[in-house]
Amino acid sequence: MQRLWAPWRESYITKIMTKQKSCVFCRVLADKKDKRHLIFIRKPYAYAILNLYPYSNGHCLVVPNRHVGDISRLPQKEYAQLMELLRETKDLLQTALGPKGFNVGINIGRIAGAGIPGHVHVHLVPRWRGDHNFMPVTASTKVISQSLSVIYKKLNDAYTQRYRGTRK
């Protein structure tokens, strides 16, 4: 069996859990500074945001607007919009970055690996052949090939192109 070790995430999880008094997902949604927080789509029940600590280039999170720790607690209309936004985000990533595959994951509860267990969210990780190579093993370094601001602009451009300038 192979294991994916991600020790660089420990400082992020520790920081989030010890220094933050409120939920980071609720806080950035309420702040309404989408570009600053890298939110590239807002819907009535969910939003899409770039992950500040990506596993791979273009790693996004799709997050319900409401603070719930389990997808089972989302009413059907909120769950449906979360899943629709996941599909829309995947399509935008495909247009903007051209990945050859995707990983999709939801960690429900701390034991399952949720870094923010009180607010469920869906990870959408674009993948390319050879995108995870020897660097993390031999140099303790993760290579992310584009900056978050470049990816944010590409996703915004793809969204604008798709909807001809009208934000949904």
Coordinates of N, CA and C in Angstrom, one line a residue:
M1 N 0.8 -1.2 0.0 CA 0.0 0.0 0.0 C 0.9 1.2 0.0
Q2 N 0.5 2.2 -0.8 CA 1.3 3.5 -0.8 C 0.5 4.5 0.1
R3 N 1.3 5.4 0.6 CA 0.7 6.4 1.5 C 1.1 7.8 1.0
L4 N 0.2 8.7 1.1 CA 0.4 10.1 0.8 C 0.7 10.8 2.1
W5 N 1.9 11.2 2.3 CA 2.3 11.9 3.5 C 2.3 13.4 3.2
A6 N 1.7 14.2 4.0 CA 1.6 15.6 3.8 C 2.0 16.4 5.1
P7 N 3.2 16.2 5.6 CA 3.6 16.8 6.9 C 3.5 18.4 6.8
W8 N 3.6 19.0 5.7 CA 3.6 20.4 5.6 C 2.2 21.0 5.9
R9 N 1.2 20.1 6.0 CA -0.2 20.6 6.3 C -0.3 20.7 7.8
E10 N 0.6 20.1 8.6 CA 0.4 20.2 10.1 C 0.4 21.6 10.6
S11 N 1.3 22.5 10.1 CA 1.3 23.8 10.6 C 0.1 24.6 10.2
Y12 N -0.5 24.3 9.0 CA -1.7 24.9 8.6 C -2.9 24.5 9.5
I13 N -3.0 23.2 9.8 CA -4.1 22.7 10.6 C -4.0 23.3 12.0
T14 N -2.7 23.2 12.5 CA -2.5 23.7 13.9 C -2.9 25.2 14.0
K15 N -2.4 26.0 13.0 CA -2.7 27.4 13.0 C -4.2 27.7 13.0
I16 N -4.9 27.0 12.1 CA -6.3 27.2 11.9 C -7.1 26.8 13.2
M17 N -6.7 25.7 13.8 CA -7.4 25.2 15.0 C -7.1 26.0 16.3
T18 N -5.9 26.6 16.4 CA -5.5 27.3 17.6 C -5.7 28.8 17.6
K19 N -5.4 29.4 16.5 CA -5.5 30.9 16.4 C -6.8 31.4 16.0
Q20 N -7.6 30.7 15.3 CA -8.8 31.2 14.8 C -10.0 31.0 15.7
K21 N -10.6 32.0 16.1 CA -11.8 31.9 17.0 C -13.1 31.6 16.2
S22 N -13.1 32.0 15.0 CA -14.3 31.8 14.2 C -13.9 30.9 13.0
C23 N -14.9 30.4 12.3 CA -14.7 29.5 11.1 C -14.1 30.4 9.9
V24 N -13.0 29.9 9.4 CA -12.4 30.6 8.3 C -13.3 30.7 7.1
F25 N -14.1 29.6 6.8 CA -15.0 29.6 5.7 C -16.1 30.6 5.8
C26 N -16.7 30.7 7.1 CA -17.7 31.7 7.3 C -17.2 33.1 7.3
R27 N -15.9 33.3 7.8 CA -15.3 34.6 7.9 C -15.1 35.2 6.5
V28 N -14.5 34.4 5.6 CA -14.2 34.9 4.2 C -15.4 35.1 3.4
L29 N -16.4 34.3 3.7 CA -17.7 34.6 3.0 C -18.4 35.9 3.4
A30 N -18.3 36.1 4.7 CA -18.9 37.4 5.2 C -18.1 38.6 4.9
D31 N -16.8 38.5 4.7 CA -16.0 39.6 4.4 C -16.3 40.3 3.0
K32 N -16.8 39.5 2.1 CA -17.2 40.0 0.8 C -16.0 40.6 0.0
K33 N -14.8 40.2 0.3 CA -13.6 40.6 -0.5 C -13.1 39.4 -1.3
D34 N -13.9 39.1 -2.3 CA -13.7 37.8 -3.0 C -12.3 37.7 -3.6
K35 N -11.8 38.7 -4.3 CA -10.5 38.7 -4.9 C -9.4 38.4 -3.8
R36 N -9.5 39.1 -2.7 CA -8.5 39.0 -1.6 C -8.5 37.5 -1.1
H37 N -9.7 37.0 -0.9 CA -9.8 35.6 -0.4 C -9.9 34.5 -1.4
L38 N -9.8 34.9 -2.7 CA -9.7 34.0 -3.8 C -11.0 33.2 -4.0
I39 N -12.1 33.8 -3.7 CA -13.4 33.3 -4.0 C -13.7 33.7 -5.4
F40 N -14.0 32.7 -6.3 CA -14.2 33.0 -7.7 C -15.6 32.7 -8.2
I41 N -16.4 32.1 -7.3 CA -17.9 31.9 -7.6 C -18.6 32.0 -6.3
R42 N -19.7 32.7 -6.3 CA -20.6 32.8 -5.2 C -22.0 32.4 -5.7
K43 N -22.7 31.5 -5.0 CA -24.1 31.1 -5.3 C -24.9 31.4 -4.0
P44 N -26.2 31.3 -4.1 CA -27.0 31.5 -2.9 C -26.7 30.5 -1.8
Y45 N -26.3 29.2 -2.1 CA -26.0 28.3 -1.0 C -24.6 27.7 -1.0
A46 N -23.7 28.2 -1.9 CA -22.4 27.6 -1.9 C -21.4 28.6 -2.6
Y47 N -20.1 28.4 -2.4 CA -19.1 29.2 -3.1 C -17.9 28.3 -3.4
A48 N -17.1 28.8 -4.4 CA -15.9 28.1 -4.8 C -14.7 29.1 -4.5
I49 N -13.6 28.5 -4.0 CA -12.5 29.2 -3.5 C -11.2 28.4 -3.8
L50 N -10.1 29.2 -4.1 CA -8.8 28.5 -4.3 C -8.3 28.1 -2.9
N51 N -7.7 27.0 -2.8 CA -7.1 26.5 -1.5 C -5.8 27.3 -1.3
L52 N -5.6 27.9 -0.2 CA -4.4 28.7 0.1 C -3.2 27.7 0.3
Y53 N -3.5 26.5 0.6 CA -2.4 25.5 0.8 C -2.6 24.3 -0.1
P54 N -2.4 24.5 -1.4 CA -2.8 23.5 -2.4 C -1.9 22.3 -2.4
Y55 N -2.6 21.1 -2.7 CA -1.8 19.9 -2.9 C -1.3 19.9 -4.3
S56 N -2.0 20.6 -5.2 CA -1.6 20.6 -6.6 C -2.0 22.0 -7.2
N57 N -1.5 22.3 -8.3 CA -1.8 23.5 -9.0 C -3.3 23.6 -9.3
G58 N -4.0 24.7 -8.9 CA -5.4 24.8 -9.1 C -6.3 24.1 -8.1
H59 N -5.8 23.6 -7.0 CA -6.6 23.0 -6.0 C -7.7 23.9 -5.4
C60 N -8.9 23.6 -5.6 CA -10.1 24.4 -5.2 C -10.9 23.7 -4.1
L61 N -11.7 24.5 -3.4 CA -12.6 24.0 -2.4 C -14.0 24.5 -2.8
V62 N -15.0 23.7 -2.7 CA -16.4 24.1 -2.9 C -17.0 23.9 -1.5
V63 N -17.6 25.0 -1.1 CA -18.0 25.2 0.3 C -19.5 25.6 0.4
P64 N -20.3 24.9 1.3 CA -21.6 25.4 1.5 C -21.5 26.7 2.3
N65 N -22.4 27.7 2.0 CA -22.4 28.9 2.7 C -22.8 28.8 4.2
R66 N -23.6 27.8 4.5 CA -24.0 27.6 5.8 C -23.0 26.7 6.6
H67 N -22.8 27.0 7.8 CA -21.8 26.3 8.7 C -22.4 25.0 9.2
V68 N -22.0 23.9 8.5 CA -22.4 22.6 8.9 C -21.2 21.7 8.7
G69 N -21.1 20.7 9.6 CA -20.0 19.8 9.6 C -20.2 18.5 8.8
D70 N -21.3 18.3 8.3 CA -21.6 17.0 7.6 C -22.6 17.3 6.4
I71 N -22.3 16.7 5.3 CA -23.2 16.9 4.1 C -24.6 16.4 4.4
S72 N -24.7 15.4 5.3 CA -26.0 14.9 5.6 C -26.9 16.0 6.3
R73 N -26.3 17.0 6.8 CA -27.1 18.1 7.5 C -27.5 19.2 6.5
L74 N -27.2 19.1 5.2 CA -27.6 20.0 4.2 C -28.9 19.7 3.6
P75 N -29.9 20.6 3.6 CA -31.1 20.3 2.9 C -30.9 20.0 1.4
Q76 N -31.8 19.4 0.8 CA -31.6 18.9 -0.6 C -31.2 20.1 -1.5
K77 N -31.8 21.3 -1.4 CA -31.5 22.4 -2.3 C -30.1 22.9 -2.1
E78 N -29.6 22.9 -0.9 CA -28.2 23.3 -0.6 C -27.2 22.2 -1.1
Y79 N -27.5 21.0 -0.8 CA -26.7 19.9 -1.3 C -26.6 19.9 -2.8
A80 N -27.8 20.0 -3.5 CA -27.8 20.0 -4.9 C -26.9 21.2 -5.5
Q81 N -27.0 22.3 -4.9 CA -26.2 23.5 -5.4 C -24.7 23.2 -5.1
L82 N -24.4 22.6 -4.0 CA -23.0 22.3 -3.7 C -22.4 21.4 -4.8
M83 N -23.2 20.3 -5.2 CA -22.7 19.4 -6.2 C -22.7 20.0 -7.6
E84 N -23.7 20.9 -7.9 CA -23.7 21.6 -9.2 C -22.5 22.5 -9.3
L85 N -22.2 23.2 -8.2 CA -21.0 24.1 -8.2 C -19.7 23.3 -8.3
L86 N -19.7 22.1 -7.7 CA -18.5 21.2 -7.9 C -18.3 20.9 -9.4
R87 N -19.4 20.6 -10.1 CA -19.3 20.3 -11.5 C -18.9 21.5 -12.3
E88 N -19.5 22.7 -12.0 CA -19.1 23.9 -12.6 C -17.7 24.3 -12.4
T89 N -17.2 24.1 -11.2 CA -15.8 24.4 -10.9 C -14.9 23.5 -11.6
K90 N -15.2 22.2 -11.7 CA -14.4 21.3 -12.5 C -14.3 21.7 -14.0
D91 N -15.5 22.1 -14.5 CA -15.5 22.5 -15.9 C -14.6 23.8 -16.1
L92 N -14.7 24.7 -15.2 CA -13.9 25.9 -15.3 C -12.4 25.6 -15.2
L93 N -12.0 24.7 -14.3 CA -10.6 24.3 -14.2 C -10.2 23.6 -15.5
Q94 N -11.1 22.8 -16.1 CA -10.7 22.1 -17.3 C -10.4 23.2 -18.4
T95 N -11.3 24.2 -18.5 CA -11.1 25.2 -19.5 C -9.9 26.1 -19.2
A96 N -9.7 26.5 -18.0 CA -8.6 27.4 -17.6 C -7.2 26.7 -17.5
L97 N -7.1 25.5 -17.1 CA -5.8 24.9 -16.8 C -5.6 23.6 -17.6
G98 N -6.6 23.0 -18.2 CA -6.4 21.8 -19.0 C -5.9 20.5 -18.3
P99 N -6.3 20.2 -17.1 CA -5.8 19.0 -16.4 C -6.3 17.8 -17.1
K100 N -5.6 16.7 -16.9 CA -5.9 15.4 -17.5 C -6.7 14.5 -16.6
G101 N -7.0 15.0 -15.4 CA -7.8 14.2 -14.4 C -8.1 15.1 -13.2
F102 N -8.9 14.5 -12.3 CA -9.2 15.3 -11.0 C -9.3 14.3 -9.9
N103 N -9.0 14.7 -8.7 CA -9.3 14.1 -7.4 C -10.4 14.9 -6.8
V104 N -11.4 14.2 -6.2 CA -12.5 14.9 -5.5 C -12.6 14.2 -4.2
G105 N -12.6 15.0 -3.1 CA -12.7 14.4 -1.8 C -13.4 15.3 -0.7
I106 N -14.1 14.6 0.2 CA -14.7 15.2 1.3 C -14.3 14.5 2.6
N107 N -13.7 15.2 3.5 CA -13.3 14.7 4.8 C -14.3 15.1 5.8
I108 N -15.1 14.2 6.4 CA -16.1 14.5 7.3 C -15.7 14.1 8.7
G109 N -15.4 15.1 9.6 CA -14.9 14.8 10.9 C -13.4 14.8 11.0
R110 N -12.9 15.2 12.2 CA -11.5 15.3 12.4 C -10.8 13.9 12.2
I111 N -11.4 12.8 12.6 CA -10.8 11.5 12.4 C -10.6 11.2 11.0
A112 N -11.4 11.7 10.1 CA -11.3 11.4 8.7 C -10.3 12.4 8.0
G113 N -9.7 13.3 8.8 CA -8.7 14.2 8.2 C -9.2 15.6 7.9
A114 N -10.4 15.9 8.4 CA -10.9 17.3 8.1 C -10.1 18.3 9.0
G115 N -9.5 19.2 8.3 CA -8.7 20.3 9.0 C -9.6 21.3 9.6
I116 N -10.8 21.5 9.1 CA -11.8 22.4 9.6 C -13.1 21.5 9.7
P117 N -13.2 20.7 10.8 CA -14.3 19.7 10.9 C -15.7 20.4 11.0
G118 N -15.8 21.6 11.5 CA -17.1 22.2 11.7 C -17.8 22.7 10.5
H119 N -17.1 22.8 9.3 CA -17.6 23.4 8.1 C -17.2 22.5 7.0
V120 N -18.1 21.6 6.5 CA -17.8 20.6 5.5 C -17.4 21.4 4.2
H121 N -16.5 20.8 3.4 CA -16.1 21.4 2.1 C -15.6 20.2 1.2
V122 N -15.7 20.5 -0.1 CA -15.3 19.5 -1.1 C -14.0 20.0 -1.7
H123 N -13.0 19.1 -1.7 CA -11.7 19.4 -2.4 C -11.8 18.9 -3.8
L124 N -11.3 19.8 -4.7 CA -11.3 19.5 -6.1 C -9.8 19.7 -6.6
V125 N -9.1 18.7 -6.9 CA -7.7 18.8 -7.2 C -7.4 18.3 -8.6
P126 N -7.0 19.3 -9.5 CA -6.7 19.0 -10.8 C -5.4 18.1 -10.9
R127 N -5.3 17.2 -11.8 CA -4.1 16.4 -11.9 C -3.6 16.3 -13.3
W128 N -2.3 16.2 -13.4 CA -1.6 16.0 -14.7 C -0.6 14.9 -14.6
R129 N -0.3 14.2 -15.7 CA 0.7 13.2 -15.6 C 2.0 13.7 -15.1
G130 N 2.6 13.1 -14.1 CA 3.9 13.5 -13.5 C 3.8 14.7 -12.6
D131 N 2.6 15.2 -12.2 CA 2.5 16.4 -11.4 C 3.0 16.2 -10.0
H132 N 3.0 15.0 -9.5 CA 3.6 14.7 -8.2 C 4.8 13.8 -8.3
N133 N 6.0 14.4 -8.2 CA 7.1 13.6 -8.6 C 8.0 13.4 -7.4
F134 N 9.3 13.3 -7.6 CA 10.3 13.0 -6.5 C 10.5 14.2 -5.6
M135 N 10.2 15.4 -5.9 CA 10.5 16.6 -5.1 C 10.1 16.5 -3.7
P136 N 8.8 16.1 -3.3 CA 8.5 16.1 -1.9 C 9.3 15.0 -1.1
V137 N 9.7 14.0 -1.8 CA 10.4 12.9 -1.1 C 11.9 13.3 -0.9
T138 N 12.5 13.8 -2.0 CA 13.9 14.0 -1.9 C 14.3 15.4 -1.3
A139 N 13.4 16.4 -1.6 CA 13.8 17.7 -1.2 C 12.8 18.4 -0.2
S140 N 11.8 17.6 0.3 CA 10.8 18.1 1.2 C 10.2 19.4 0.6
T141 N 10.0 19.4 -0.7 CA 9.4 20.5 -1.5 C 8.3 20.1 -2.4
K142 N 7.3 20.9 -2.3 CA 6.1 20.7 -3.2 C 6.2 21.7 -4.3
V143 N 6.1 21.3 -5.5 CA 6.2 22.3 -6.6 C 4.7 22.6 -7.1
I144 N 4.4 23.9 -7.0 CA 3.1 24.4 -7.5 C 3.5 25.3 -8.6
S145 N 3.1 25.1 -9.8 CA 3.7 25.7 -11.0 C 3.1 27.1 -11.3
Q146 N 2.0 27.5 -10.7 CA 1.5 28.8 -10.9 C 1.1 29.5 -9.6
S147 N 1.1 30.8 -9.5 CA 0.7 31.5 -8.3 C -0.8 31.5 -8.2
L148 N -1.3 31.6 -7.0 CA -2.7 31.7 -6.8 C -3.4 32.8 -7.5
S149 N -2.7 34.0 -7.6 CA -3.3 35.1 -8.3 C -3.4 34.8 -9.8
V150 N -2.5 34.1 -10.4 CA -2.6 33.7 -11.8 C -3.7 32.8 -12.0
I151 N -3.8 31.8 -11.2 CA -4.9 30.8 -11.3 C -6.3 31.5 -11.1
Y152 N -6.4 32.3 -10.1 CA -7.6 33.1 -9.8 C -8.0 33.9 -11.1
K153 N -7.1 34.6 -11.7 CA -7.4 35.3 -12.9 C -7.9 34.4 -14.1
K154 N -7.2 33.3 -14.2 CA -7.6 32.3 -15.3 C -9.0 31.8 -15.0
L155 N -9.4 31.5 -13.8 CA -10.7 31.0 -13.5 C -11.7 32.1 -13.7
N156 N -11.4 33.3 -13.3 CA -12.4 34.4 -13.5 C -12.6 34.6 -15.0
D157 N -11.5 34.6 -15.8 CA -11.6 34.8 -17.2 C -12.4 33.7 -17.8
A158 N -12.2 32.4 -17.4 CA -13.0 31.3 -17.9 C -14.5 31.5 -17.5
Y159 N -14.7 31.9 -16.3 CA -16.1 32.1 -15.9 C -16.8 33.2 -16.7
T160 N -16.1 34.3 -16.9 CA -16.6 35.5 -17.7 C -16.9 35.0 -19.1
Q161 N -16.0 34.3 -19.7 CA -16.1 33.8 -21.1 C -17.3 32.9 -21.2
R162 N -17.5 32.0 -20.2 CA -18.6 31.1 -20.2 C -19.9 31.8 -20.1
Y163 N -20.0 32.8 -19.3 CA -21.3 33.4 -19.1 C -21.4 34.8 -19.7
R164 N -20.5 35.1 -20.6 CA -20.4 36.3 -21.4 C -20.6 37.6 -20.5
G165 N -19.8 37.6 -19.4 CA -19.7 38.8 -18.6 C -20.8 38.9 -17.5
T166 N -21.7 38.0 -17.5 CA -22.8 38.0 -16.4 C -22.4 37.1 -15.3
R167 N -22.3 37.6 -14.1 CA -21.9 36.7 -13.0 C -23.2 36.1 -12.5
K168 N -23.2 34.8 -12.2 CA -24.3 34.1 -11.7 C -24.4 34.2 -10.2

